[in-house]
mmCIF file of C-alpha atoms and ligand atoms in Angstrom:
data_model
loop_
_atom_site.group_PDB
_atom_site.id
_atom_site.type_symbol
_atom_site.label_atom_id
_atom_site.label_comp_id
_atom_site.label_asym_id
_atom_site.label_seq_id
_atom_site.Cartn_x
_atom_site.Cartn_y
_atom_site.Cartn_z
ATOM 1 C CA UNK G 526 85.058 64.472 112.387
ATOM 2 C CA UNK G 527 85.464 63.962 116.182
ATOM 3 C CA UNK G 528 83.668 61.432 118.092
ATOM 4 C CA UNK G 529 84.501 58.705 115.993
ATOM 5 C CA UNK G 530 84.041 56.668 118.656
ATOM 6 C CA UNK G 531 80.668 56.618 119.042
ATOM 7 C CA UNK G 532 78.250 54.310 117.367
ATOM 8 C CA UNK G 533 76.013 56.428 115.732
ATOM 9 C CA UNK G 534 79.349 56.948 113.535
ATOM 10 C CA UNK G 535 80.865 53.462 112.943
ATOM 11 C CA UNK G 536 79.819 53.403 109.275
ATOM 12 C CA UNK G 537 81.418 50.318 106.966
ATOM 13 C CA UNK G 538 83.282 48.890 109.886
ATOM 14 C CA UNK G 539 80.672 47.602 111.603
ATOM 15 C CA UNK G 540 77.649 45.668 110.551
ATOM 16 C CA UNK G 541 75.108 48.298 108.823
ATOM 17 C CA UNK G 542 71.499 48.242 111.048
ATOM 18 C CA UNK G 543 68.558 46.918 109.470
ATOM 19 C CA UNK G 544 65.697 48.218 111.631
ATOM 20 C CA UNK G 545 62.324 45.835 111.853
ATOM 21 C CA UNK G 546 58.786 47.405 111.250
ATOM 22 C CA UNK G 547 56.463 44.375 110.760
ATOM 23 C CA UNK G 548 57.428 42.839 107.724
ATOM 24 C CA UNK G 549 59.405 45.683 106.222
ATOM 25 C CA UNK G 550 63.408 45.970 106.652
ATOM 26 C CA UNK G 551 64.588 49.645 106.471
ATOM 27 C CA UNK G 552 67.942 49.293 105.880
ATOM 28 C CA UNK G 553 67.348 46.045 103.209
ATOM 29 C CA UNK G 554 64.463 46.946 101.241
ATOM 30 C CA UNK G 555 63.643 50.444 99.372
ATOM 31 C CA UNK G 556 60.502 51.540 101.877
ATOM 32 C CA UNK G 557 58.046 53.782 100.824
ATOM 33 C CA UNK G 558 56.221 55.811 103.607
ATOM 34 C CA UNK G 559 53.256 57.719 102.638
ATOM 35 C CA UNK G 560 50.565 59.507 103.782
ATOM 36 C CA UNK G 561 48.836 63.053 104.601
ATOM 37 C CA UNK G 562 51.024 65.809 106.024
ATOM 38 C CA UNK G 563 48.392 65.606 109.068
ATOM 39 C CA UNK G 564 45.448 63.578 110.701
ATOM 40 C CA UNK G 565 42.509 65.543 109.739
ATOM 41 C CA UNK G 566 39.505 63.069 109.613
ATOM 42 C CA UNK G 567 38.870 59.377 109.779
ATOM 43 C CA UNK G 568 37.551 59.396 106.203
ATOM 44 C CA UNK G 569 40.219 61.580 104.965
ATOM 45 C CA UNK G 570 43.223 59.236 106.242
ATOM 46 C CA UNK G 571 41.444 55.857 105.356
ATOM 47 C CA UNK G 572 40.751 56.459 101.946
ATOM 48 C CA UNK G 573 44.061 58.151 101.815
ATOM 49 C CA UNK G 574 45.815 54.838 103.964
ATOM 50 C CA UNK G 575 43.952 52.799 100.775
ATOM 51 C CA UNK G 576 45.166 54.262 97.971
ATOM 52 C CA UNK G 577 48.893 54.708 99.463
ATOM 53 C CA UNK G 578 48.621 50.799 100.263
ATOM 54 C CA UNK G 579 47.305 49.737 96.847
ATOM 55 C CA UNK G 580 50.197 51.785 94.869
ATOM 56 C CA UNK G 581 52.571 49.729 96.914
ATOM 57 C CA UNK G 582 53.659 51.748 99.667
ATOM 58 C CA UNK G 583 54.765 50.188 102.698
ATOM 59 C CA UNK G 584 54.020 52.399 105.783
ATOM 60 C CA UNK G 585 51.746 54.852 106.606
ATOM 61 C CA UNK G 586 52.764 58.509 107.374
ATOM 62 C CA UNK G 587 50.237 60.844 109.376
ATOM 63 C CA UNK G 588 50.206 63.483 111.878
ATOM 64 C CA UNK G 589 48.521 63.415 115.090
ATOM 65 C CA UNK G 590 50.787 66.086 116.993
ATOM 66 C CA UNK G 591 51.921 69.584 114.400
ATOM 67 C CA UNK G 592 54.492 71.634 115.026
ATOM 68 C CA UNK G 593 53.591 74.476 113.679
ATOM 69 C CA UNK G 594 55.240 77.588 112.556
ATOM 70 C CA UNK G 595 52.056 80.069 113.843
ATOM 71 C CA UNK G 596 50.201 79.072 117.414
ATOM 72 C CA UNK G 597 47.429 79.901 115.426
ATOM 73 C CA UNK G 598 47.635 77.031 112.723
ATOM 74 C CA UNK G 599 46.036 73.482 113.316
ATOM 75 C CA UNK G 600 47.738 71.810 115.970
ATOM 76 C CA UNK G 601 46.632 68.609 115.059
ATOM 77 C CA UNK G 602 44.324 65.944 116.326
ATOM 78 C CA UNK G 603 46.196 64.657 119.626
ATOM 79 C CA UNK G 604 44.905 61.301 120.423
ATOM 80 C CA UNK G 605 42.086 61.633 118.433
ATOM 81 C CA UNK G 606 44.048 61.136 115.136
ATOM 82 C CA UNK G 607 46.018 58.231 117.093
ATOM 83 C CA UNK G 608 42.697 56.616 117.242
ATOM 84 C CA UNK G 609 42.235 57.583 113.454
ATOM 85 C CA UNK G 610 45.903 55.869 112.840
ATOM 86 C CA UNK G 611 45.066 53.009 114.472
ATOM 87 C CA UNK G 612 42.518 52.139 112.789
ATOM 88 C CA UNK G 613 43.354 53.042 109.347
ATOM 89 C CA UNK G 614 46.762 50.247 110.471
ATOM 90 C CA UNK G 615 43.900 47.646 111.160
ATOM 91 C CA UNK G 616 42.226 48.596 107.621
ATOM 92 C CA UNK G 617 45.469 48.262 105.531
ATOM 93 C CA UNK G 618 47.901 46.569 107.945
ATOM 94 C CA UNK G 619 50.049 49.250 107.207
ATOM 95 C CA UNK G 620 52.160 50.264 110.220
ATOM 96 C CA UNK G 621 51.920 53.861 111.025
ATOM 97 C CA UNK G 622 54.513 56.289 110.998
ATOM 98 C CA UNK G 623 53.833 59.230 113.521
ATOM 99 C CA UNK G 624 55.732 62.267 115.159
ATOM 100 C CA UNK G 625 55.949 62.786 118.871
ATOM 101 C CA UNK G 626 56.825 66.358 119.798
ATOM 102 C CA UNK G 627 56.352 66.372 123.823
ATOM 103 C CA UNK G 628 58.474 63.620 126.092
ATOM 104 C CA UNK G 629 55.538 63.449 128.227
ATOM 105 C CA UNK G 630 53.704 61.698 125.628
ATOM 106 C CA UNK G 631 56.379 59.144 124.526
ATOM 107 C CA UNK G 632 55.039 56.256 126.134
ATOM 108 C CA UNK G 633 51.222 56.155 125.640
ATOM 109 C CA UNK G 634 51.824 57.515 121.629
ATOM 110 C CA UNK G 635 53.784 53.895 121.744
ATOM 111 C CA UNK G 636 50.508 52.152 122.158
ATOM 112 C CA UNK G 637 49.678 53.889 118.816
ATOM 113 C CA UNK G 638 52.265 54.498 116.916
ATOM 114 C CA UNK G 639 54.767 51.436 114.988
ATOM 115 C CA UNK G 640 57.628 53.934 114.538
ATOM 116 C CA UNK G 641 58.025 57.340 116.555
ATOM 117 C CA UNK G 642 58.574 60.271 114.126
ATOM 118 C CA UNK G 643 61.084 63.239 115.837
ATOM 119 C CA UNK G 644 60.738 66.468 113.561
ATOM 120 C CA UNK G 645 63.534 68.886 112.468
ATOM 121 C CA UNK G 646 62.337 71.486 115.005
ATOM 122 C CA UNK G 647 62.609 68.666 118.012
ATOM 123 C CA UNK G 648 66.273 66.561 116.487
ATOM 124 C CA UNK G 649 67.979 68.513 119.531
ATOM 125 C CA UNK G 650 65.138 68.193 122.381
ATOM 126 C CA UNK G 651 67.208 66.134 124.137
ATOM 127 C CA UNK G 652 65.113 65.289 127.156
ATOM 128 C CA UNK G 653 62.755 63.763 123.905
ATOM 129 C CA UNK G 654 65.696 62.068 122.697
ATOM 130 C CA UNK G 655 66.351 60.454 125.698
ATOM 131 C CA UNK G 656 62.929 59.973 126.257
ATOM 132 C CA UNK G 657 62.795 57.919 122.673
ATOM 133 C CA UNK G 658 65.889 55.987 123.437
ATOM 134 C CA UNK G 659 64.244 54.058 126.578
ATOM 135 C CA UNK G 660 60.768 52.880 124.328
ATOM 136 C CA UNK G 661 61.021 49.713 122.015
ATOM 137 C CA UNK G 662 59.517 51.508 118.865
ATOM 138 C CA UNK G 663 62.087 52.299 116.140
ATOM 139 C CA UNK G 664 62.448 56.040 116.036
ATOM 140 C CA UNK G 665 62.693 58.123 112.483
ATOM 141 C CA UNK G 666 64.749 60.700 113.671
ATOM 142 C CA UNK G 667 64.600 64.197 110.886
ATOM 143 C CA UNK G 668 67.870 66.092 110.299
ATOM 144 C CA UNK G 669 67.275 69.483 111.992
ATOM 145 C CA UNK G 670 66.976 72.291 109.621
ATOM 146 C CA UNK G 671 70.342 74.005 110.477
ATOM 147 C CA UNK G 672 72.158 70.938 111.799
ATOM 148 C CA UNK G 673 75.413 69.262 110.345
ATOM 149 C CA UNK G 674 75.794 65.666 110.035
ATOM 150 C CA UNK G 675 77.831 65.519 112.949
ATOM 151 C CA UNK G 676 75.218 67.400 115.099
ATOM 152 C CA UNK G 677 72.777 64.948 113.669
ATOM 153 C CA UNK G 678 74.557 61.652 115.129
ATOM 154 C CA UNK G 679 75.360 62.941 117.851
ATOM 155 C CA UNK G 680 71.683 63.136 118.342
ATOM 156 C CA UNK G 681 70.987 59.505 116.470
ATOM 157 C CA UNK G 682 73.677 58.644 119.675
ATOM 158 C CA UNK G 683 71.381 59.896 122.527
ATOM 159 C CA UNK G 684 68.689 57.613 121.520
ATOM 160 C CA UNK G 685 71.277 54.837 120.884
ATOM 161 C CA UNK G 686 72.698 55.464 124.435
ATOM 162 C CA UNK G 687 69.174 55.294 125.381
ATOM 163 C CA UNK G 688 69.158 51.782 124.871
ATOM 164 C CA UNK G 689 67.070 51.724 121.860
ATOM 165 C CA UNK G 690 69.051 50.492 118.550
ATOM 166 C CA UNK G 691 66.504 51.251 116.171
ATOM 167 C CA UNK G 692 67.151 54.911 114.370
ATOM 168 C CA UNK G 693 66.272 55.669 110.948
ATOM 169 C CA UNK G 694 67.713 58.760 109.651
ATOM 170 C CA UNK G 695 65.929 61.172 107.585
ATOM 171 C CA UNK G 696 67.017 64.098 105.442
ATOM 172 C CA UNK G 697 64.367 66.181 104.975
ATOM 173 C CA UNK G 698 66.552 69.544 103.678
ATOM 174 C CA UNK G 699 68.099 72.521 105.452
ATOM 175 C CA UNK G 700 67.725 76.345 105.005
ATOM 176 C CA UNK G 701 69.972 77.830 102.841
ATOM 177 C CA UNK G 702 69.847 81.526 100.838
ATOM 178 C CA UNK G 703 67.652 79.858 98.268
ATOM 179 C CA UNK G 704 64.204 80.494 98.096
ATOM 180 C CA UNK G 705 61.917 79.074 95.228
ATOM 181 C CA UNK G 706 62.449 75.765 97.029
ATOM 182 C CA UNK G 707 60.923 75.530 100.712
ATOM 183 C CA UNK G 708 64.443 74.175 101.483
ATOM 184 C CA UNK G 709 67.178 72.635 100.184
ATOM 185 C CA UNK G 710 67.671 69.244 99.907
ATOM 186 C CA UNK G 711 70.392 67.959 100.935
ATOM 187 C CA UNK G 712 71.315 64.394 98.916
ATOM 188 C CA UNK G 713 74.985 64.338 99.514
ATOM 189 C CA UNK G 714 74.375 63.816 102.813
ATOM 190 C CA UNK G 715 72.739 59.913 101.756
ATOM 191 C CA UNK G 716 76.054 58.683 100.674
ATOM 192 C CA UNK G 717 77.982 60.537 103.697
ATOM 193 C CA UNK G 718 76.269 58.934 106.148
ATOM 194 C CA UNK G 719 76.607 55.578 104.280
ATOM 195 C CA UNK G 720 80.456 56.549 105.048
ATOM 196 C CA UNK G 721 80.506 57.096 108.791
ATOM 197 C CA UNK G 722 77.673 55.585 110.181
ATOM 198 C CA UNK G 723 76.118 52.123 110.165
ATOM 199 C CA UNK G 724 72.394 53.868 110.339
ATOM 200 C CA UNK G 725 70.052 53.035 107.447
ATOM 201 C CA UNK G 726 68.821 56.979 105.761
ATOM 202 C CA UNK G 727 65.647 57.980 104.417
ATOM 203 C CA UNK G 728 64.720 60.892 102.041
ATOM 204 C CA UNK G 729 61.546 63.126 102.188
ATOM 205 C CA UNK G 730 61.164 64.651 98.770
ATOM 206 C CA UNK G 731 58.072 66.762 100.125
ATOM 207 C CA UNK G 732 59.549 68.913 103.321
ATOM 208 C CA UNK G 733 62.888 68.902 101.324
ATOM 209 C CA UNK G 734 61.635 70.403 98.176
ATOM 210 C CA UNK G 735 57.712 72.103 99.268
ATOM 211 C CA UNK G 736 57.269 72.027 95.354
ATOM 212 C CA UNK G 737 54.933 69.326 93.704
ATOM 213 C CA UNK G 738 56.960 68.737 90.344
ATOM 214 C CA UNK G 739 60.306 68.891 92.332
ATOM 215 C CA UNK G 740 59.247 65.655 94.099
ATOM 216 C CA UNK G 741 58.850 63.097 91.827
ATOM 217 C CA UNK G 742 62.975 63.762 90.131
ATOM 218 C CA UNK G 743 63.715 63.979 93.703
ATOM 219 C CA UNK G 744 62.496 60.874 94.774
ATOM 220 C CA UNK G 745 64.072 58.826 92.088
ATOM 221 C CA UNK G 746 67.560 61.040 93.074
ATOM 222 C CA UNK G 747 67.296 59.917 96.536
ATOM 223 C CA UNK G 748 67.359 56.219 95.129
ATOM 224 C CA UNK G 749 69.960 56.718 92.749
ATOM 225 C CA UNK G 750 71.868 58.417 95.882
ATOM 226 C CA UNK G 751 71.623 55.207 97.790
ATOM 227 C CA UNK G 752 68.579 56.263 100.055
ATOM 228 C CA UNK G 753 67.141 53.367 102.047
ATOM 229 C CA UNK G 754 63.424 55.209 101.363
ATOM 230 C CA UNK G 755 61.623 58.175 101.111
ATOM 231 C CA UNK G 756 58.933 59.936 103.030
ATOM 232 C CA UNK G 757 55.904 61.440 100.457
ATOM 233 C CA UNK G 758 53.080 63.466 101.896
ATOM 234 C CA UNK G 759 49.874 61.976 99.890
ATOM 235 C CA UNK G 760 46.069 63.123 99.991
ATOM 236 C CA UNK G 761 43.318 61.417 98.355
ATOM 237 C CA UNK G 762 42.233 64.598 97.527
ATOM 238 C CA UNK G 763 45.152 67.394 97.591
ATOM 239 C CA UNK G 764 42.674 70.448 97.306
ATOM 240 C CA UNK G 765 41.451 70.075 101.064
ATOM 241 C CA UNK G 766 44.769 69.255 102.708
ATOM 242 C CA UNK G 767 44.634 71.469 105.815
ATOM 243 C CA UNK G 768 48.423 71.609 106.150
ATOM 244 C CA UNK G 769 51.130 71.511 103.592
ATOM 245 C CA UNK G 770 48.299 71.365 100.593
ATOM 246 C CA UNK G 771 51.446 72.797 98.259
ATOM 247 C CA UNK G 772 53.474 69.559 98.743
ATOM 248 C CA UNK G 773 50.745 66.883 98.744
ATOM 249 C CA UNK G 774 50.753 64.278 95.930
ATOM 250 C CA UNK G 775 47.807 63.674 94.289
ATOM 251 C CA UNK G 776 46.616 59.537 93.985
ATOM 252 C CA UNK G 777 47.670 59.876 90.159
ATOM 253 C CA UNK G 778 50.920 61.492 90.987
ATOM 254 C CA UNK G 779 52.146 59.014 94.008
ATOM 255 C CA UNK G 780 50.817 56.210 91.504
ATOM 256 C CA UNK G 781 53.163 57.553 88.588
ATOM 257 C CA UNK G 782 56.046 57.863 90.974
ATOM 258 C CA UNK G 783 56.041 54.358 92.342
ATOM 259 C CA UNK G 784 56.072 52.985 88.673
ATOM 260 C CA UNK G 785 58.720 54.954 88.322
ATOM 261 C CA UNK G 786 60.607 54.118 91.304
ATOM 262 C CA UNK G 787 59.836 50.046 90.483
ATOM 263 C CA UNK G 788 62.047 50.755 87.451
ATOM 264 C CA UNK G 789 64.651 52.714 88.558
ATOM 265 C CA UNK G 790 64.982 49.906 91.238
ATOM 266 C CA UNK G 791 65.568 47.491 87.972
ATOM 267 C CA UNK G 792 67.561 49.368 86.280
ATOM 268 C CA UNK G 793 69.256 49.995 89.731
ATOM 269 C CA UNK G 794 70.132 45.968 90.442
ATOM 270 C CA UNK G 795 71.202 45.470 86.926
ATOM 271 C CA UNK G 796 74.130 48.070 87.664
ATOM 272 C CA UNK G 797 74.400 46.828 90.952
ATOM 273 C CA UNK G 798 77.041 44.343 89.049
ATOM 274 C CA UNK G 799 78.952 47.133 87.648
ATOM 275 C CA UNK G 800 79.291 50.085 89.635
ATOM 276 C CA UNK G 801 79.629 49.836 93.305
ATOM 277 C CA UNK G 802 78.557 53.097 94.826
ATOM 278 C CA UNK G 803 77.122 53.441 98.636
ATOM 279 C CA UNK G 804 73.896 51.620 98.020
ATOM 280 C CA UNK G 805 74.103 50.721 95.186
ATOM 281 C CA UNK G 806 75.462 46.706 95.534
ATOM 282 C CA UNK G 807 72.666 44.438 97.001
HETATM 283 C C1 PEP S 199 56.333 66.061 109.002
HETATM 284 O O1 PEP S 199 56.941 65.176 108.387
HETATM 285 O O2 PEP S 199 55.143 65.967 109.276
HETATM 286 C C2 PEP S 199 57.055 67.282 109.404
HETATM 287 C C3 PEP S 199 56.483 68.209 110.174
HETATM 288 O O3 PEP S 199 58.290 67.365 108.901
HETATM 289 P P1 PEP S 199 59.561 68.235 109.391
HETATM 290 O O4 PEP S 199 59.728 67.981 110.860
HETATM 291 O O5 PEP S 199 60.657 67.672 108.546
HETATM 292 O O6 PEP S 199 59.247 69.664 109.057
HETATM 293 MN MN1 MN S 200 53.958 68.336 106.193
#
């Protein structure tokens, strides 16, 4: 791998980042983002924010801003949906997770937003990377859908070079020939990045898999894999989801899987003593 060099890439070397988001330590502590795919209502998010918060997640995922594959699709709420964020933060004092897709609006979706979301279509917009790199929000920064690992942090290093430290990785799967899943999750790439870079990785079961029983063995993989969270699209009421309804997790479902995910995490420390994969020691 070239560019060894830069930072993005010093992996055990170097003290690993731990990136700040109120109380929660990505990079220390298993995080849990969840939320709806998009913004759609204030009613829709809140009650969605509430039952996300009360199964123990710790940040709140949402949409303002969709790229979207047709022109014709819901675009999104814009700062509407910010507004909707914002307040659904002051109901659960979860900090919101939200994707920016246009540098222009970096700086005012800062007032908004407590980390700024880059999607796999944008992970090579530079001019937004460089944009992100000059804000103090931590970014979550998606692997783009055909991009290697190198590719990827080299674009984790704009936003470094920026001046902005705080980068959270997130594989959320690449096209391949297969088809019954909407891509292909990549979770070799969680204990490759452990190896070259010091950047803390998250997982997002939903865009990686598009399937609703894929997500749950997927979530608990990306643990076992070392994953420093995972991303889960959530809606109090899956039936209505205007985008991604496929992929959203019911409240029952997200409930199950953070029982679930509580044990593995047990099960996960006790080993911690014996085995001493990427991740794995704590
Ligand atoms: C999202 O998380 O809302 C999203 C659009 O994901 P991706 O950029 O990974 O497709
Ligand atoms: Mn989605």
């Amino acid at each position: 791998m070239k560019n060894l060099k830069l930072s993005a890439f010093h992996g055990n070397e170097i003290k690993r980042t731990t990136v700040t988001v109120g109380d929660v330590k990505v990079g220390e502590d298993f995080v849990v983002i969840a939320g709806p795919c998009s913004v759609e209502s204030e009613e829709q998010t809140i009650k969605t924010a509430q039952i996300v918060k009360e199964a123990g997640a710790n940040m709140l995922r949402g949409g303002a801003f969709k790229p979207r594959t047709s022109p014709y699709s819901f675009q999104g709420l814009g700062l509407k949906g910010l507004k909707i964020l914002e307040k659904a933060r002051m109901e659960t004092g979860l900090p919101v997770v939200t994707e920016v897709t246009d540098p222009r609006d970096v700086s005012w979706v800062c007032e908004y937003a407590d980390v700024l979301q880059i999607g796999t279509r944008n992970m090579q917009n530079f001019s937004l990377l460089q944009e992100v790199g000059k804000v103090d929000k931590p970014v979550l920064l998606k692997r783009g859908m055909y991009s290697t690992l190198e590719e990827w942090l080299n674009c984790a290093e704009y936003i470094l070079a920026g001046g902005n430290p705080n980068v959270i990785l997130c594989e959320r799967g690449i096209r391949t020939f297969e088809t019954y899943t909407r891509n292909t999750l990549d979770l070799s790439i969680v204990p490759s990045v452990k190896e070259v870079s010091h950047l803390p990785i998250i997982v997002d079961p939903s865009h990686g898999t598009g399937r609703l029983s894929i997500i749950e063995p997927m979530s608990l993989a990306a643990m076992a894999a070392g994953a420093d969270g995972i991303i889960i699209e959530v809606h109090y009421n899956p039936d209505e989801a205007v985008c991604d309804k496929d992929q959203a997790m019911s409240p029952e479902m997200f409930t199950g899987l953070m029982g679930k995910l509580g044990r593995l995490e047990s099960c996960m420390h006790e080993l911690a003593g014996l085995k001493s994969a990427p991740g794995w020691a704590s």
